[in-house]
PDB file of C-alpha atoms in Angstrom:
ATOM      1  CA  MET O   1     -11.667 -14.514   2.661  1.00 87.00           C
ATOM      2  CA  ARG O   2      -9.946 -11.905   0.625  1.00 96.00           C
ATOM      3  CA  MET O   3      -6.773  -9.587   1.045  1.00 97.00           C
ATOM      4  CA  LEU O   4      -6.318  -6.222   0.830  1.00 98.00           C
ATOM      5  CA  SER O   5      -2.572  -4.798   0.685  1.00 98.00           C
ATOM      6  CA  LEU O   6      -1.832  -1.101   0.940  1.00 98.00           C
ATOM      7  CA  LEU O   7       1.812   0.126   0.061  1.00 98.00           C
ATOM      8  CA  ARG O   8       2.619   3.935   0.381  1.00 98.00           C
ATOM      9  CA  HIS O   9       5.138   5.195  -1.848  1.00 98.00           C
ATOM     10  CA  ALA O  10       8.519   5.201  -0.377  1.00 97.00           C
ATOM     11  CA  LYS O  11      10.260   8.699   0.716  1.00 97.00           C
ATOM     12  CA  SER O  12      10.481  11.120  -2.007  1.00 95.00           C
ATOM     13  CA  ASP O  13      12.059  14.651  -2.368  1.00 91.00           C
ATOM     14  CA  TRP O  14      11.095  18.182  -3.482  1.00 79.00           C
ATOM     15  CA  GLY O  15      14.381  18.612  -5.710  1.00 79.00           C
ATOM     16  CA  GLU O  16      15.178  22.307  -7.398  1.00 74.00           C
ATOM     17  CA  ASN O  17      13.208  21.359 -10.858  1.00 83.00           C
ATOM     18  CA  VAL O  18      10.399  19.835  -9.520  1.00 82.00           C
ATOM     19  CA  ARG O  19       7.664  22.169  -9.576  1.00 85.00           C
ATOM     20  CA  ARG O  20       4.380  19.801  -9.237  1.00 92.00           C
ATOM     21  CA  ASP O  21       4.045  17.041  -6.268  1.00 93.00           C
ATOM     22  CA  PHE O  22       2.770  14.577  -8.779  1.00 95.00           C
ATOM     23  CA  ASP O  23       6.603  14.573 -10.480  1.00 94.00           C
ATOM     24  CA  ARG O  24       8.175  14.502  -7.166  1.00 95.00           C
ATOM     25  CA  PRO O  25      11.217  11.640  -7.463  1.00 95.00           C
ATOM     26  CA  LEU O  26      12.278   9.067  -5.103  1.00 97.00           C
ATOM     27  CA  ASN O  27      15.305  10.106  -2.751  1.00 96.00           C
ATOM     28  CA  ALA O  28      18.321   8.161  -2.100  1.00 96.00           C
ATOM     29  CA  ARG O  29      16.411   6.872   1.237  1.00 96.00           C
ATOM     30  CA  GLY O  30      13.375   6.317  -0.907  1.00 97.00           C
ATOM     31  CA  ARG O  31      15.115   4.278  -3.144  1.00 97.00           C
ATOM     32  CA  ALA O  32      17.016   2.005  -0.421  1.00 97.00           C
ATOM     33  CA  ALA O  33      13.440   1.441   1.301  1.00 97.00           C
ATOM     34  CA  SER O  34      12.288   0.079  -1.772  1.00 98.00           C
ATOM     35  CA  GLU O  35      14.832  -2.205  -2.165  1.00 97.00           C
ATOM     36  CA  ARG O  36      14.284  -3.251   1.027  1.00 97.00           C
ATOM     37  CA  MET O  37      10.692  -4.015   0.791  1.00 98.00           C
ATOM     38  CA  ALA O  38      11.326  -6.002  -2.326  1.00 97.00           C
ATOM     39  CA  LYS O  39      13.595  -8.327  -0.431  1.00 97.00           C
ATOM     40  CA  PHE O  40      10.702  -8.168   2.172  1.00 97.00           C
ATOM     41  CA  PHE O  41       8.225  -9.380  -0.392  1.00 98.00           C
ATOM     42  CA  ALA O  42      10.398 -11.998  -1.918  1.00 97.00           C
ATOM     43  CA  ALA O  43      11.494 -13.592   1.476  1.00 96.00           C
ATOM     44  CA  ASN O  44       7.465 -13.585   2.330  1.00 96.00           C
ATOM     45  CA  GLU O  45       6.112 -15.114  -0.862  1.00 93.00           C
ATOM     46  CA  PHE O  46       3.780 -11.809  -0.918  1.00 97.00           C
ATOM     47  CA  ASP O  47       1.988 -12.417  -4.471  1.00 96.00           C
ATOM     48  CA  PRO O  48      -1.314  -9.984  -5.231  1.00 98.00           C
ATOM     49  CA  ASP O  49      -2.757 -11.348  -8.203  1.00 96.00           C
ATOM     50  CA  LEU O  50      -3.774  -7.411  -8.765  1.00 98.00           C
ATOM     51  CA  VAL O  51      -1.874  -4.421  -8.445  1.00 98.00           C
ATOM     52  CA  LEU O  52      -3.160  -1.185  -8.975  1.00 98.00           C
ATOM     53  CA  VAL O  53      -0.918   1.831  -8.761  1.00 98.00           C
ATOM     54  CA  SER O  54      -0.626   5.793  -8.859  1.00 98.00           C
ATOM     55  CA  PRO O  55       0.405   7.044 -11.733  1.00 98.00           C
ATOM     56  CA  ALA O  56       2.706   9.474  -9.938  1.00 97.00           C
ATOM     57  CA  ARG O  57       6.289   9.626 -10.174  1.00 96.00           C
ATOM     58  CA  ARG O  58       6.902   8.362  -6.320  1.00 97.00           C
ATOM     59  CA  THR O  59       4.694   5.655  -6.633  1.00 98.00           C
ATOM     60  CA  MET O  60       5.995   4.576 -10.022  1.00 98.00           C
ATOM     61  CA  GLU O  61       9.249   4.481  -9.374  1.00 98.00           C
ATOM     62  CA  THR O  62       8.717   2.463  -5.680  1.00 98.00           C
ATOM     63  CA  LEU O  63       6.897  -0.182  -7.761  1.00 97.00           C
ATOM     64  CA  ASP O  64       9.735   0.074 -10.476  1.00 97.00           C
ATOM     65  CA  ILE O  65      12.363  -0.729  -7.874  1.00 98.00           C
ATOM     66  CA  ILE O  66      10.441  -3.603  -6.344  1.00 98.00           C
ATOM     67  CA  SER O  67       9.834  -4.920  -9.782  1.00 97.00           C
ATOM     68  CA  ARG O  68      13.739  -6.332 -10.079  1.00 97.00           C
ATOM     69  CA  THR O  69      13.113  -8.256  -7.375  1.00 97.00           C
ATOM     70  CA  CYS O  70       9.250  -9.149  -7.762  1.00 97.00           C
ATOM     71  CA  PRO O  71       7.618  -9.974 -11.323  1.00 95.00           C
ATOM     72  CA  TRP O  72       4.128  -9.458 -10.065  1.00 96.00           C
ATOM     73  CA  ALA O  73       5.203  -5.683  -9.668  1.00 96.00           C
ATOM     74  CA  ARG O  74       5.886  -5.774 -13.872  1.00 95.00           C
ATOM     75  CA  ALA O  75       2.183  -6.198 -14.209  1.00 95.00           C
ATOM     76  CA  ALA O  76       0.936  -3.011 -12.432  1.00 96.00           C
ATOM     77  CA  VAL O  77      -1.975  -1.210 -13.570  1.00 97.00           C
ATOM     78  CA  PRO O  78      -1.395   2.675 -13.748  1.00 97.00           C
ATOM     79  CA  ASP O  79      -4.869   4.445 -12.302  1.00 97.00           C
ATOM     80  CA  ASP O  80      -5.331   8.095 -12.701  1.00 97.00           C
ATOM     81  CA  ALA O  81      -8.008   8.300  -9.946  1.00 97.00           C
ATOM     82  CA  LEU O  82      -5.197   6.826  -6.939  1.00 97.00           C
ATOM     83  CA  TYR O  83      -3.755  10.231  -7.118  1.00 97.00           C
ATOM     84  CA  MET O  84      -5.127  11.999  -4.690  1.00 94.00           C
ATOM     85  CA  ILE O  85      -8.137   9.942  -3.827  1.00 96.00           C
ATOM     86  CA  THR O  86     -10.416  10.478  -0.701  1.00 96.00           C
ATOM     87  CA  LEU O  87     -11.551   7.849   1.481  1.00 96.00           C
ATOM     88  CA  ASP O  88     -15.045   7.312   0.027  1.00 97.00           C
ATOM     89  CA  GLU O  89     -13.570   6.969  -3.496  1.00 97.00           C
ATOM     90  CA  LEU O  90     -10.926   4.659  -2.394  1.00 97.00           C
ATOM     91  CA  LEU O  91     -13.537   2.664  -0.540  1.00 97.00           C
ATOM     92  CA  GLY O  92     -15.249   2.674  -3.615  1.00 97.00           C
ATOM     93  CA  LYS O  93     -12.790   1.556  -6.066  1.00 97.00           C
ATOM     94  CA  VAL O  94     -11.919  -1.234  -3.561  1.00 98.00           C
ATOM     95  CA  ARG O  95     -16.033  -2.117  -3.686  1.00 98.00           C
ATOM     96  CA  ASP O  96     -15.542  -2.005  -7.556  1.00 98.00           C
ATOM     97  CA  LEU O  97     -12.775  -4.634  -7.912  1.00 98.00           C
ATOM     98  CA  PRO O  98     -13.363  -7.429  -9.976  1.00 97.00           C
ATOM     99  CA  ASN O  99     -13.822 -10.739  -7.755  1.00 97.00           C
ATOM    100  CA  MET O 100     -11.446 -12.738  -9.870  1.00 97.00           C
ATOM    101  CA  HIS O 101      -8.782 -11.363  -7.816  1.00 98.00           C
ATOM    102  CA  ASP O 102      -8.549 -12.680  -4.104  1.00 97.00           C
ATOM    103  CA  HIS O 103      -5.385 -10.520  -3.259  1.00 98.00           C
ATOM    104  CA  VAL O 104      -5.054  -6.866  -4.568  1.00 98.00           C
ATOM    105  CA  LEU O 105      -2.077  -4.603  -3.431  1.00 98.00           C
ATOM    106  CA  ILE O 106      -2.724  -0.619  -4.046  1.00 98.00           C
ATOM    107  CA  VAL O 107       0.399   1.325  -4.253  1.00 98.00           C
ATOM    108  CA  GLY O 108      -0.707   4.897  -3.682  1.00 98.00           C
ATOM    109  CA  HIS O 109      -0.455   7.693  -0.603  1.00 97.00           C
ATOM    110  CA  ASN O 110      -1.464   9.362   2.571  1.00 95.00           C
ATOM    111  CA  PRO O 111      -4.073  10.586   3.790  1.00 95.00           C
ATOM    112  CA  GLY O 112      -6.308   8.110   1.567  1.00 96.00           C
ATOM    113  CA  LEU O 113      -4.323   4.495   2.597  1.00 96.00           C
ATOM    114  CA  GLU O 114      -3.903   5.530   6.344  1.00 94.00           C
ATOM    115  CA  GLN O 115      -7.424   6.562   6.446  1.00 95.00           C
ATOM    116  CA  LEU O 116      -8.534   3.466   4.784  1.00 96.00           C
ATOM    117  CA  ALA O 117      -6.754   1.071   6.661  1.00 94.00           C
ATOM    118  CA  ALA O 118      -8.563   2.697   9.899  1.00 91.00           C
ATOM    119  CA  GLU O 119     -11.905   2.778   8.345  1.00 93.00           C
ATOM    120  CA  ILE O 120     -11.803  -1.102   7.504  1.00 94.00           C
ATOM    121  CA  ALA O 121     -10.069  -2.265  10.464  1.00 89.00           C
ATOM    122  CA  ALA O 122     -12.062  -4.580  12.943  1.00 79.00           C
ATOM    123  CA  PRO O 123     -10.254  -4.527  16.018  1.00 70.00           C
ATOM    124  CA  ASN O 124     -12.095  -7.351  17.868  1.00 63.00           C
ATOM    125  CA  SER O 125     -11.197  -9.959  15.339  1.00 58.00           C
ATOM    126  CA  ILE O 126      -9.443 -12.851  15.612  1.00 55.00           C
ATOM    127  CA  SER O 127      -6.586 -12.560  13.026  1.00 58.00           C
ATOM    128  CA  HIS O 128      -6.187  -8.486  14.102  1.00 61.00           C
ATOM    129  CA  ASP O 129      -2.777  -7.672  15.224  1.00 70.00           C
ATOM    130  CA  ASP O 130      -3.310  -4.722  18.017  1.00 75.00           C
ATOM    131  CA  ALA O 131       0.320  -3.787  18.095  1.00 79.00           C
ATOM    132  CA  ALA O 132       0.482  -3.695  14.489  1.00 80.00           C
ATOM    133  CA  MET O 133      -2.599  -1.172  14.131  1.00 78.00           C
ATOM    134  CA  ALA O 134      -0.899   0.744  17.327  1.00 80.00           C
ATOM    135  CA  ARG O 135       1.910   1.114  15.208  1.00 81.00           C
ATOM    136  CA  LEU O 136      -0.023   2.012  11.692  1.00 81.00           C
ATOM    137  CA  ARG O 137      -2.454   4.542  13.443  1.00 80.00           C
ATOM    138  CA  SER O 138       0.697   6.156  14.920  1.00 83.00           C
ATOM    139  CA  ARG O 139       2.160   6.784  11.498  1.00 86.00           C
ATOM    140  CA  PHE O 140       1.457   5.040   8.191  1.00 92.00           C
ATOM    141  CA  ALA O 141       4.877   5.786   7.226  1.00 94.00           C
ATOM    142  CA  THR O 142       6.381   6.209   3.265  1.00 96.00           C
ATOM    143  CA  GLY O 143       7.350   2.865   1.915  1.00 97.00           C
ATOM    144  CA  ALA O 144       5.003   1.322   4.539  1.00 97.00           C
ATOM    145  CA  LEU O 145       2.962  -2.329   3.730  1.00 97.00           C
ATOM    146  CA  ALA O 146      -0.369  -2.819   5.377  1.00 96.00           C
ATOM    147  CA  GLU O 147      -1.932  -6.455   5.013  1.00 96.00           C
ATOM    148  CA  PHE O 148      -5.439  -7.365   5.322  1.00 95.00           C
ATOM    149  CA  ASP O 149      -7.431 -10.185   5.644  1.00 94.00           C
ATOM    150  CA  CYS O 150     -10.907  -9.055   4.672  1.00 95.00           C
ATOM    151  CA  HIS O 151     -13.960 -10.896   5.957  1.00 92.00           C
ATOM    152  CA  ILE O 152     -16.395 -10.514   2.798  1.00 95.00           C
ATOM    153  CA  ASP O 153     -16.999 -13.145  -0.052  1.00 96.00           C
ATOM    154  CA  LYS O 154     -16.977 -10.320  -2.936  1.00 98.00           C
ATOM    155  CA  TRP O 155     -15.309  -6.818  -2.812  1.00 98.00           C
ATOM    156  CA  LYS O 156     -18.558  -5.156  -3.459  1.00 98.00           C
ATOM    157  CA  ASP O 157     -19.140  -6.157   0.494  1.00 97.00           C
ATOM    158  CA  MET O 158     -16.230  -4.142   1.904  1.00 97.00           C
ATOM    159  CA  ALA O 159     -17.456  -1.874   4.269  1.00 95.00           C
ATOM    160  CA  PRO O 160     -15.749  -0.320   7.567  1.00 94.00           C
ATOM    161  CA  ARG O 161     -14.729  -3.041   9.983  1.00 92.00           C
ATOM    162  CA  THR O 162     -14.965  -6.074   7.856  1.00 93.00           C
ATOM    163  CA  ALA O 163     -11.064  -6.480   7.494  1.00 93.00           C
ATOM    164  CA  SER O 164      -8.204  -7.816  10.221  1.00 91.00           C
ATOM    165  CA  LEU O 165      -4.981  -6.098  10.337  1.00 91.00           C
ATOM    166  CA  ARG O 166      -2.803  -9.287   9.542  1.00 91.00           C
ATOM    167  CA  ARG O 167       0.539  -7.332   9.426  1.00 92.00           C
ATOM    168  CA  PHE O 168       2.003  -3.457   9.450  1.00 94.00           C
ATOM    169  CA  THR O 169       5.828  -3.508   7.907  1.00 95.00           C
ATOM    170  CA  LYS O 170       7.705  -0.201   7.538  1.00 95.00           C
ATOM    171  CA  PRO O 171      10.924  -0.516   5.795  1.00 96.00           C
ATOM    172  CA  LYS O 172      13.030   1.165   8.649  1.00 92.00           C
ATOM    173  CA  ASP O 173      11.619  -2.275  10.724  1.00 89.00           C
ATOM    174  CA  LEU O 174      13.423  -4.480   8.042  1.00 90.00           C
ATOM    175  CA  ARG O 175      16.895  -2.562   8.824  1.00 73.00           C
ATOM    176  CA  SER O 176      16.235  -2.988  12.446  1.00 54.00           C
ATOM    177  CA  GLY O 177      15.297  -6.695  11.830  1.00 50.00           C
ATOM    178  CA  ARG O 178      11.645  -6.653  13.429  1.00 51.00           C
ATOM    179  CA  GLY O 179      10.167  -7.570  10.077  1.00 50.00           C
TER     180      GLY O 179
END
């Protein structure tokens, strides 16, 4: 079995000097949320063996804050294709992952991450968390993490309804003690 984790960048801001979406930095709330997620990762021994990240400023800043606590984040591979990626392109990227990696984290944006999560989720599987899926479908919030158990042997076999949502964690859950 493989594991796919999807992390949406933390809350960003349109500052006075920001002209392009790609250049939006994290705001104070986003920086605080990234720090909470870093603590969550460390406490839960979260350790992907491949991290792909969109090169947009807000995704890189999210991962930079996480890397202060989690060494695996320092080895992230920026991937230009992850910025403004469509569902079909993102599913294709997952199918092209090298099989030497069992747990892959993709750090990116909506709507692609939310669409991929909904596409691969198999709601009737034993390990699927229905409550977590309902929360994810209501809103894949900024800074949130979706973790999937993928019922495939090779990444090329990733298809709709081949994964079970193991856990969905929002930064605000960690503030209120739910995560």
